[in-house]
Amino acid sequence: MKVDMIQDKTRDEIINIWKDYHKDKDCICGILAPEQFYKMFERGKYYSTFLLPLPRKHGYEYIVSQFFGLEIHMTPLLWYQAHKENAPECLTIAHYTELKDSKGIILMRGEFDKKCINVQEAQCLVNELQLYYSTDNPKRLRLLEIFTNKPDEFKHMDLIAQLETIQLELENN
């Protein structure tokens, strides 16, 4: 987006332009408040790598997420185990901070590999990422801490239990 061309637009107009621009594209987009962005990326410095469970037809697939600069890169755990840092990405999320001070928004765009995940799954991963990195839930923060600092104590099933708890909370609201 050419920032100089939208400086005279309101925050809401920019949000609508961003969403309209992306609605027919093979990607996802979003808008973050600066506080949400800061919390996510501050935690991303301490917990730069994490696993997210992605619901599949017959269970879950684990996705490795890794913070790097203003981006978050994701790849299936199986690909990561096979190819390490050369694993192909299934989702790359970029954040654009140019409007942070003037409009109070951070623009987000996520590009995904359609052979690996679909738009709903990409959105699911972004939502999970925000739940772990942008909220203050003690159980989720504890999982970040254990995964990073005590990997021998980390249990994959705790992620599934957390996700199922989240799903129940959403269904009850």
PDB file of N, CA, C and O in Angstrom, residues 41-107:
ATOM      1  N   PHE A  41       4.902  -9.172  19.617  1.00  0.00           N
ATOM      2  CA  PHE A  41       6.286  -9.207  19.182  1.00  0.00           C
ATOM      3  C   PHE A  41       7.277  -9.137  20.340  1.00  0.00           C
ATOM      4  O   PHE A  41       8.398  -9.622  20.223  1.00  0.00           O
ATOM      5  N   GLU A  42       6.862  -8.579  21.472  1.00  0.00           N
ATOM      6  CA  GLU A  42       7.706  -8.622  22.664  1.00  0.00           C
ATOM      7  C   GLU A  42       7.812 -10.064  23.146  1.00  0.00           C
ATOM      8  O   GLU A  42       8.896 -10.552  23.456  1.00  0.00           O
ATOM      9  N   ARG A  43       6.685 -10.752  23.172  1.00  0.00           N
ATOM     10  CA  ARG A  43       6.709 -12.171  23.556  1.00  0.00           C
ATOM     11  C   ARG A  43       7.437 -13.001  22.498  1.00  0.00           C
ATOM     12  O   ARG A  43       8.095 -13.981  22.818  1.00  0.00           O
ATOM     13  N   GLY A  44       7.298 -12.594  21.238  1.00  0.00           N
ATOM     14  CA  GLY A  44       7.986 -13.297  20.162  1.00  0.00           C
ATOM     15  C   GLY A  44       9.494 -13.258  20.304  1.00  0.00           C
ATOM     16  O   GLY A  44      10.200 -14.147  19.819  1.00  0.00           O
ATOM     17  N   LYS A  45      10.018 -12.234  20.989  1.00  0.00           N
ATOM     18  CA  LYS A  45      11.468 -12.174  21.246  1.00  0.00           C
ATOM     19  C   LYS A  45      11.888 -13.267  22.222  1.00  0.00           C
ATOM     20  O   LYS A  45      12.963 -13.848  22.087  1.00  0.00           O
ATOM     21  N   TYR A  46      11.061 -13.510  23.235  1.00  0.00           N
ATOM     22  CA  TYR A  46      11.379 -14.515  24.250  1.00  0.00           C
ATOM     23  C   TYR A  46      10.990 -15.926  23.816  1.00  0.00           C
ATOM     24  O   TYR A  46      11.653 -16.895  24.164  1.00  0.00           O
ATOM     25  N   TYR A  47       9.897 -16.017  23.113  1.00  0.00           N
ATOM     26  CA  TYR A  47       9.376 -17.321  22.679  1.00  0.00           C
ATOM     27  C   TYR A  47       9.302 -17.313  21.157  1.00  0.00           C
ATOM     28  O   TYR A  47       8.224 -17.295  20.576  1.00  0.00           O
ATOM     29  N   SER A  48      10.450 -17.294  20.520  1.00  0.00           N
ATOM     30  CA  SER A  48      10.499 -17.071  19.065  1.00  0.00           C
ATOM     31  C   SER A  48       9.973 -18.251  18.255  1.00  0.00           C
ATOM     32  O   SER A  48       9.563 -18.081  17.110  1.00  0.00           O
ATOM     33  N   THR A  49       9.962 -19.430  18.844  1.00  0.00           N
ATOM     34  CA  THR A  49       9.485 -20.616  18.134  1.00  0.00           C
ATOM     35  C   THR A  49       8.443 -21.310  18.999  1.00  0.00           C
ATOM     36  O   THR A  49       8.606 -21.419  20.214  1.00  0.00           O
ATOM     37  N   PHE A  50       7.376 -21.772  18.332  1.00  0.00           N
ATOM     38  CA  PHE A  50       6.321 -22.466  19.077  1.00  0.00           C
ATOM     39  C   PHE A  50       5.582 -23.389  18.126  1.00  0.00           C
ATOM     40  O   PHE A  50       5.725 -23.293  16.903  1.00  0.00           O
ATOM     41  N   LEU A  51       4.798 -24.282  18.690  1.00  0.00           N
ATOM     42  CA  LEU A  51       3.963 -25.202  17.907  1.00  0.00           C
ATOM     43  C   LEU A  51       2.505 -24.794  18.040  1.00  0.00           C
ATOM     44  O   LEU A  51       2.057 -24.417  19.123  1.00  0.00           O
ATOM     45  N   LEU A  52       1.786 -24.885  16.944  1.00  0.00           N
ATOM     46  CA  LEU A  52       0.350 -24.639  16.969  1.00  0.00           C
ATOM     47  C   LEU A  52      -0.350 -25.856  16.384  1.00  0.00           C
ATOM     48  O   LEU A  52       0.049 -26.357  15.335  1.00  0.00           O
ATOM     49  N   PRO A  53      -1.392 -26.339  17.051  1.00  0.00           N
ATOM     50  CA  PRO A  53      -2.141 -27.474  16.498  1.00  0.00           C
ATOM     51  C   PRO A  53      -3.163 -26.981  15.476  1.00  0.00           C
ATOM     52  O   PRO A  53      -3.923 -26.061  15.751  1.00  0.00           O
ATOM     53  N   LEU A  54      -3.151 -27.580  14.318  1.00  0.00           N
ATOM     54  CA  LEU A  54      -4.113 -27.220  13.279  1.00  0.00           C
ATOM     55  C   LEU A  54      -5.112 -28.362  13.151  1.00  0.00           C
ATOM     56  O   LEU A  54      -4.729 -29.489  12.815  1.00  0.00           O
ATOM     57  N   PRO A  55      -6.401 -28.098  13.438  1.00  0.00           N
ATOM     58  CA  PRO A  55      -7.394 -29.165  13.318  1.00  0.00           C
ATOM     59  C   PRO A  55      -7.473 -29.678  11.874  1.00  0.00           C
ATOM     60  O   PRO A  55      -7.507 -28.901  10.926  1.00  0.00           O
ATOM     61  N   ARG A  56      -7.457 -30.989  11.751  1.00  0.00           N
ATOM     62  CA  ARG A  56      -7.598 -31.650  10.452  1.00  0.00           C
ATOM     63  C   ARG A  56      -8.754 -32.636  10.545  1.00  0.00           C
ATOM     64  O   ARG A  56      -9.294 -32.883  11.624  1.00  0.00           O
ATOM     65  N   LYS A  57      -9.098 -33.227   9.419  1.00  0.00           N
ATOM     66  CA  LYS A  57     -10.237 -34.155   9.380  1.00  0.00           C
ATOM     67  C   LYS A  57     -10.081 -35.296  10.396  1.00  0.00           C
ATOM     68  O   LYS A  57     -11.024 -35.671  11.073  1.00  0.00           O
ATOM     69  N   HIS A  58      -8.878 -35.832  10.502  1.00  0.00           N
ATOM     70  CA  HIS A  58      -8.637 -36.979  11.393  1.00  0.00           C
ATOM     71  C   HIS A  58      -7.612 -36.623  12.458  1.00  0.00           C
ATOM     72  O   HIS A  58      -6.567 -37.267  12.571  1.00  0.00           O
ATOM     73  N   GLY A  59      -7.852 -35.579  13.234  1.00  0.00           N
ATOM     74  CA  GLY A  59      -6.933 -35.211  14.304  1.00  0.00           C
ATOM     75  C   GLY A  59      -6.346 -33.832  14.108  1.00  0.00           C
ATOM     76  O   GLY A  59      -7.047 -32.909  13.694  1.00  0.00           O
ATOM     77  N   TYR A  60      -5.061 -33.708  14.392  1.00  0.00           N
ATOM     78  CA  TYR A  60      -4.384 -32.420  14.329  1.00  0.00           C
ATOM     79  C   TYR A  60      -3.047 -32.555  13.620  1.00  0.00           C
ATOM     80  O   TYR A  60      -2.406 -33.594  13.690  1.00  0.00           O
ATOM     81  N   GLU A  61      -2.647 -31.471  12.978  1.00  0.00           N
ATOM     82  CA  GLU A  61      -1.310 -31.386  12.412  1.00  0.00           C
ATOM     83  C   GLU A  61      -0.603 -30.267  13.161  1.00  0.00           C
ATOM     84  O   GLU A  61      -1.168 -29.190  13.369  1.00  0.00           O
ATOM     85  N   TYR A  62       0.636 -30.515  13.559  1.00  0.00           N
ATOM     86  CA  TYR A  62       1.390 -29.488  14.276  1.00  0.00           C
ATOM     87  C   TYR A  62       2.124 -28.600  13.285  1.00  0.00           C
ATOM     88  O   TYR A  62       2.759 -29.065  12.347  1.00  0.00           O
ATOM     89  N   ILE A  63       2.021 -27.293  13.537  1.00  0.00           N
ATOM     90  CA  ILE A  63       2.650 -26.289  12.690  1.00  0.00           C
ATOM     91  C   ILE A  63       3.683 -25.542  13.532  1.00  0.00           C
ATOM     92  O   ILE A  63       3.361 -25.048  14.617  1.00  0.00           O
ATOM     93  N   VAL A  64       4.906 -25.468  13.040  1.00  0.00           N
ATOM     94  CA  VAL A  64       5.967 -24.726  13.720  1.00  0.00           C
ATOM     95  C   VAL A  64       5.845 -23.263  13.311  1.00  0.00           C
ATOM     96  O   VAL A  64       5.769 -22.949  12.119  1.00  0.00           O
ATOM     97  N   SER A  65       5.820 -22.373  14.293  1.00  0.00           N
ATOM     98  CA  SER A  65       5.792 -20.936  13.998  1.00  0.00           C
ATOM     99  C   SER A  65       7.084 -20.318  14.519  1.00  0.00           C
ATOM    100  O   SER A  65       7.597 -20.721  15.570  1.00  0.00           O
ATOM    101  N   GLN A  66       7.600 -19.356  13.765  1.00  0.00           N
ATOM    102  CA  GLN A  66       8.843 -18.713  14.169  1.00  0.00           C
ATOM    103  C   GLN A  66       8.803 -17.228  13.825  1.00  0.00           C
ATOM    104  O   GLN A  66       8.494 -16.849  12.694  1.00  0.00           O
ATOM    105  N   PHE A  67       9.111 -16.409  14.815  1.00  0.00           N
ATOM    106  CA  PHE A  67       9.168 -14.960  14.638  1.00  0.00           C
ATOM    107  C   PHE A  67      10.509 -14.578  14.028  1.00  0.00           C
ATOM    108  O   PHE A  67      11.549 -15.099  14.419  1.00  0.00           O
ATOM    109  N   PHE A  68      10.466 -13.639  13.086  1.00  0.00           N
ATOM    110  CA  PHE A  68      11.686 -13.117  12.473  1.00  0.00           C
ATOM    111  C   PHE A  68      11.402 -11.700  11.999  1.00  0.00           C
ATOM    112  O   PHE A  68      10.630 -11.506  11.051  1.00  0.00           O
ATOM    113  N   GLY A  69      11.969 -10.722  12.676  1.00  0.00           N
ATOM    114  CA  GLY A  69      11.695  -9.327  12.332  1.00  0.00           C
ATOM    115  C   GLY A  69      10.217  -9.027  12.528  1.00  0.00           C
ATOM    116  O   GLY A  69       9.654  -9.323  13.579  1.00  0.00           O
ATOM    117  N   LEU A  70       9.584  -8.478  11.499  1.00  0.00           N
ATOM    118  CA  LEU A  70       8.150  -8.175  11.555  1.00  0.00           C
ATOM    119  C   LEU A  70       7.318  -9.285  10.907  1.00  0.00           C
ATOM    120  O   LEU A  70       6.142  -9.087  10.616  1.00  0.00           O
ATOM    121  N   GLU A  71       7.935 -10.432  10.708  1.00  0.00           N
ATOM    122  CA  GLU A  71       7.252 -11.559  10.069  1.00  0.00           C
ATOM    123  C   GLU A  71       7.177 -12.752  11.008  1.00  0.00           C
ATOM    124  O   GLU A  71       7.987 -12.889  11.932  1.00  0.00           O
ATOM    125  N   ILE A  72       6.208 -13.594  10.709  1.00  0.00           N
ATOM    126  CA  ILE A  72       6.080 -14.878  11.401  1.00  0.00           C
ATOM    127  C   ILE A  72       5.975 -15.930  10.309  1.00  0.00           C
ATOM    128  O   ILE A  72       5.142 -15.821   9.408  1.00  0.00           O
ATOM    129  N   HIS A  73       6.842 -16.917  10.386  1.00  0.00           N
ATOM    130  CA  HIS A  73       6.906 -17.968   9.373  1.00  0.00           C
ATOM    131  C   HIS A  73       6.396 -19.272   9.974  1.00  0.00           C
ATOM    132  O   HIS A  73       6.728 -19.598  11.110  1.00  0.00           O
ATOM    133  N   MET A  74       5.599 -19.994   9.195  1.00  0.00           N
ATOM    134  CA  MET A  74       5.032 -21.257   9.677  1.00  0.00           C
ATOM    135  C   MET A  74       5.267 -22.364   8.657  1.00  0.00           C
ATOM    136  O   MET A  74       5.202 -22.133   7.444  1.00  0.00           O
ATOM    137  N   THR A  75       5.528 -23.546   9.193  1.00  0.00           N
ATOM    138  CA  THR A  75       5.724 -24.728   8.368  1.00  0.00           C
ATOM    139  C   THR A  75       5.222 -25.944   9.144  1.00  0.00           C
ATOM    140  O   THR A  75       5.302 -25.964  10.377  1.00  0.00           O
ATOM    141  N   PRO A  76       4.702 -26.956   8.477  1.00  0.00           N
ATOM    142  CA  PRO A  76       4.300 -28.166   9.191  1.00  0.00           C
ATOM    143  C   PRO A  76       5.503 -28.793   9.909  1.00  0.00           C
ATOM    144  O   PRO A  76       6.629 -28.771   9.395  1.00  0.00           O
ATOM    145  N   LEU A  77       5.267 -29.322  11.087  1.00  0.00           N
ATOM    146  CA  LEU A  77       6.322 -29.926  11.883  1.00  0.00           C
ATOM    147  C   LEU A  77       7.055 -31.022  11.103  1.00  0.00           C
ATOM    148  O   LEU A  77       8.280 -31.110  11.164  1.00  0.00           O
ATOM    149  N   LEU A  78       6.315 -31.814  10.340  1.00  0.00           N
ATOM    150  CA  LEU A  78       6.959 -32.888   9.562  1.00  0.00           C
ATOM    151  C   LEU A  78       7.943 -32.317   8.540  1.00  0.00           C
ATOM    152  O   LEU A  78       9.021 -32.864   8.335  1.00  0.00           O
ATOM    153  N   TRP A  79       7.568 -31.211   7.896  1.00  0.00           N
ATOM    154  CA  TRP A  79       8.473 -30.571   6.937  1.00  0.00           C
ATOM    155  C   TRP A  79       9.697 -30.024   7.655  1.00  0.00           C
ATOM    156  O   TRP A  79      10.810 -30.103   7.152  1.00  0.00           O
ATOM    157  N   TYR A  80       9.461 -29.447   8.835  1.00  0.00           N
ATOM    158  CA  TYR A  80      10.567 -28.879   9.612  1.00  0.00           C
ATOM    159  C   TYR A  80      11.536 -29.974  10.049  1.00  0.00           C
ATOM    160  O   TYR A  80      12.749 -29.807   9.971  1.00  0.00           O
ATOM    161  N   GLN A  81      10.996 -31.106  10.494  1.00  0.00           N
ATOM    162  CA  GLN A  81      11.854 -32.213  10.923  1.00  0.00           C
ATOM    163  C   GLN A  81      12.682 -32.743   9.762  1.00  0.00           C
ATOM    164  O   GLN A  81      13.831 -33.122   9.939  1.00  0.00           O
ATOM    165  N   ALA A  82      12.093 -32.756   8.572  1.00  0.00           N
ATOM    166  CA  ALA A  82      12.799 -33.282   7.397  1.00  0.00           C
ATOM    167  C   ALA A  82      13.805 -32.290   6.812  1.00  0.00           C
ATOM    168  O   ALA A  82      14.876 -32.684   6.355  1.00  0.00           O
ATOM    169  N   HIS A  83      13.469 -30.998   6.813  1.00  0.00           N
ATOM    170  CA  HIS A  83      14.290 -30.008   6.093  1.00  0.00           C
ATOM    171  C   HIS A  83      14.913 -28.931   6.975  1.00  0.00           C
ATOM    172  O   HIS A  83      15.613 -28.061   6.458  1.00  0.00           O
ATOM    173  N   LYS A  84      14.622 -28.948   8.285  1.00  0.00           N
ATOM    174  CA  LYS A  84      15.119 -27.924   9.225  1.00  0.00           C
ATOM    175  C   LYS A  84      14.820 -26.517   8.717  1.00  0.00           C
ATOM    176  O   LYS A  84      13.721 -26.254   8.290  1.00  0.00           O
ATOM    177  N   GLU A  85      15.821 -25.620   8.736  1.00  0.00           N
ATOM    178  CA  GLU A  85      15.587 -24.222   8.353  1.00  0.00           C
ATOM    179  C   GLU A  85      15.252 -24.050   6.882  1.00  0.00           C
ATOM    180  O   GLU A  85      14.834 -22.977   6.452  1.00  0.00           O
ATOM    181  N   ASN A  86      15.407 -25.089   6.076  1.00  0.00           N
ATOM    182  CA  ASN A  86      15.073 -25.023   4.647  1.00  0.00           C
ATOM    183  C   ASN A  86      13.663 -25.535   4.345  1.00  0.00           C
ATOM    184  O   ASN A  86      13.303 -25.694   3.176  1.00  0.00           O
ATOM    185  N   ALA A  87      12.893 -25.794   5.378  1.00  0.00           N
ATOM    186  CA  ALA A  87      11.530 -26.307   5.181  1.00  0.00           C
ATOM    187  C   ALA A  87      10.679 -25.268   4.452  1.00  0.00           C
ATOM    188  O   ALA A  87      10.739 -24.078   4.770  1.00  0.00           O
ATOM    189  N   PRO A  88       9.897 -25.707   3.476  1.00  0.00           N
ATOM    190  CA  PRO A  88       8.999 -24.754   2.792  1.00  0.00           C
ATOM    191  C   PRO A  88       7.935 -24.249   3.761  1.00  0.00           C
ATOM    192  O   PRO A  88       7.495 -24.983   4.643  1.00  0.00           O
ATOM    193  N   GLU A  89       7.539 -23.013   3.576  1.00  0.00           N
ATOM    194  CA  GLU A  89       6.556 -22.413   4.477  1.00  0.00           C
ATOM    195  C   GLU A  89       5.140 -22.686   3.985  1.00  0.00           C
ATOM    196  O   GLU A  89       4.888 -22.703   2.787  1.00  0.00           O
ATOM    197  N   CYS A  90       4.239 -22.877   4.944  1.00  0.00           N
ATOM    198  CA  CYS A  90       2.826 -23.000   4.583  1.00  0.00           C
ATOM    199  C   CYS A  90       2.111 -21.672   4.794  1.00  0.00           C
ATOM    200  O   CYS A  90       1.064 -21.435   4.214  1.00  0.00           O
ATOM    201  N   LEU A  91       2.696 -20.785   5.630  1.00  0.00           N
ATOM    202  CA  LEU A  91       2.092 -19.485   5.902  1.00  0.00           C
ATOM    203  C   LEU A  91       3.177 -18.504   6.334  1.00  0.00           C
ATOM    204  O   LEU A  91       4.013 -18.841   7.167  1.00  0.00           O
ATOM    205  N   THR A  92       3.156 -17.330   5.729  1.00  0.00           N
ATOM    206  CA  THR A  92       4.048 -16.239   6.122  1.00  0.00           C
ATOM    207  C   THR A  92       3.180 -15.035   6.440  1.00  0.00           C
ATOM    208  O   THR A  92       2.382 -14.611   5.610  1.00  0.00           O
ATOM    209  N   ILE A  93       3.352 -14.504   7.637  1.00  0.00           N
ATOM    210  CA  ILE A  93       2.563 -13.365   8.083  1.00  0.00           C
ATOM    211  C   ILE A  93       3.485 -12.159   8.194  1.00  0.00           C
ATOM    212  O   ILE A  93       4.482 -12.202   8.927  1.00  0.00           O
ATOM    213  N   ALA A  94       3.159 -11.100   7.472  1.00  0.00           N
ATOM    214  CA  ALA A  94       3.943  -9.870   7.508  1.00  0.00           C
ATOM    215  C   ALA A  94       3.132  -8.768   8.163  1.00  0.00           C
ATOM    216  O   ALA A  94       1.919  -8.684   7.979  1.00  0.00           O
ATOM    217  N   HIS A  95       3.820  -7.936   8.931  1.00  0.00           N
ATOM    218  CA  HIS A  95       3.176  -6.804   9.615  1.00  0.00           C
ATOM    219  C   HIS A  95       3.786  -5.509   9.105  1.00  0.00           C
ATOM    220  O   HIS A  95       5.002  -5.401   8.959  1.00  0.00           O
ATOM    221  N   TYR A  96       2.917  -4.529   8.879  1.00  0.00           N
ATOM    222  CA  TYR A  96       3.334  -3.239   8.349  1.00  0.00           C
ATOM    223  C   TYR A  96       3.020  -2.172   9.390  1.00  0.00           C
ATOM    224  O   TYR A  96       1.854  -1.936   9.712  1.00  0.00           O
ATOM    225  N   THR A  97       4.062  -1.517   9.884  1.00  0.00           N
ATOM    226  CA  THR A  97       3.923  -0.610  11.024  1.00  0.00           C
ATOM    227  C   THR A  97       3.911   0.869  10.641  1.00  0.00           C
ATOM    228  O   THR A  97       3.901   1.724  11.518  1.00  0.00           O
ATOM    229  N   GLU A  98       3.901   1.175   9.362  1.00  0.00           N
ATOM    230  CA  GLU A  98       3.996   2.572   8.910  1.00  0.00           C
ATOM    231  C   GLU A  98       2.873   3.461   9.447  1.00  0.00           C
ATOM    232  O   GLU A  98       3.059   4.672   9.579  1.00  0.00           O
ATOM    233  N   LEU A  99       1.725   2.897   9.753  1.00  0.00           N
ATOM    234  CA  LEU A  99       0.582   3.700  10.210  1.00  0.00           C
ATOM    235  C   LEU A  99       0.366   3.617  11.720  1.00  0.00           C
ATOM    236  O   LEU A  99      -0.640   4.104  12.235  1.00  0.00           O
ATOM    237  N   LYS A 100       1.315   3.030  12.398  1.00  0.00           N
ATOM    238  CA  LYS A 100       1.201   2.822  13.847  1.00  0.00           C
ATOM    239  C   LYS A 100       1.001   4.140  14.590  1.00  0.00           C
ATOM    240  O   LYS A 100       0.078   4.270  15.398  1.00  0.00           O
ATOM    241  N   ASP A 101       1.848   5.116  14.329  1.00  0.00           N
ATOM    242  CA  ASP A 101       1.771   6.378  15.072  1.00  0.00           C
ATOM    243  C   ASP A 101       0.680   7.307  14.555  1.00  0.00           C
ATOM    244  O   ASP A 101      -0.053   7.896  15.339  1.00  0.00           O
ATOM    245  N   SER A 102       0.553   7.408  13.241  1.00  0.00           N
ATOM    246  CA  SER A 102      -0.398   8.380  12.679  1.00  0.00           C
ATOM    247  C   SER A 102      -1.855   7.915  12.743  1.00  0.00           C
ATOM    248  O   SER A 102      -2.759   8.721  12.907  1.00  0.00           O
ATOM    249  N   LYS A 103      -2.098   6.600  12.617  1.00  0.00           N
ATOM    250  CA  LYS A 103      -3.485   6.100  12.579  1.00  0.00           C
ATOM    251  C   LYS A 103      -3.801   5.087  13.681  1.00  0.00           C
ATOM    252  O   LYS A 103      -4.947   4.668  13.834  1.00  0.00           O
ATOM    253  N   GLY A 104      -2.772   4.644  14.407  1.00  0.00           N
ATOM    254  CA  GLY A 104      -3.007   3.698  15.497  1.00  0.00           C
ATOM    255  C   GLY A 104      -3.369   2.302  15.029  1.00  0.00           C
ATOM    256  O   GLY A 104      -4.113   1.595  15.699  1.00  0.00           O
ATOM    257  N   ILE A 105      -2.823   1.897  13.866  1.00  0.00           N
ATOM    258  CA  ILE A 105      -3.097   0.540  13.360  1.00  0.00           C
ATOM    259  C   ILE A 105      -1.823  -0.084  12.792  1.00  0.00           C
ATOM    260  O   ILE A 105      -0.929   0.612  12.325  1.00  0.00           O
ATOM    261  N   ILE A 106      -1.787  -1.392  12.863  1.00  0.00           N
ATOM    262  CA  ILE A 106      -0.753  -2.201  12.225  1.00  0.00           C
ATOM    263  C   ILE A 106      -1.488  -3.063  11.207  1.00  0.00           C
ATOM    264  O   ILE A 106      -2.441  -3.763  11.554  1.00  0.00           O
ATOM    265  N   LEU A 107      -1.048  -3.023   9.974  1.00  0.00           N
ATOM    266  CA  LEU A 107      -1.669  -3.851   8.934  1.00  0.00           C
ATOM    267  C   LEU A 107      -0.962  -5.187   8.882  1.00  0.00           C
ATOM    268  O   LEU A 107       0.258  -5.275   9.018  1.00  0.00           O
TER     269      LEU A 107
END
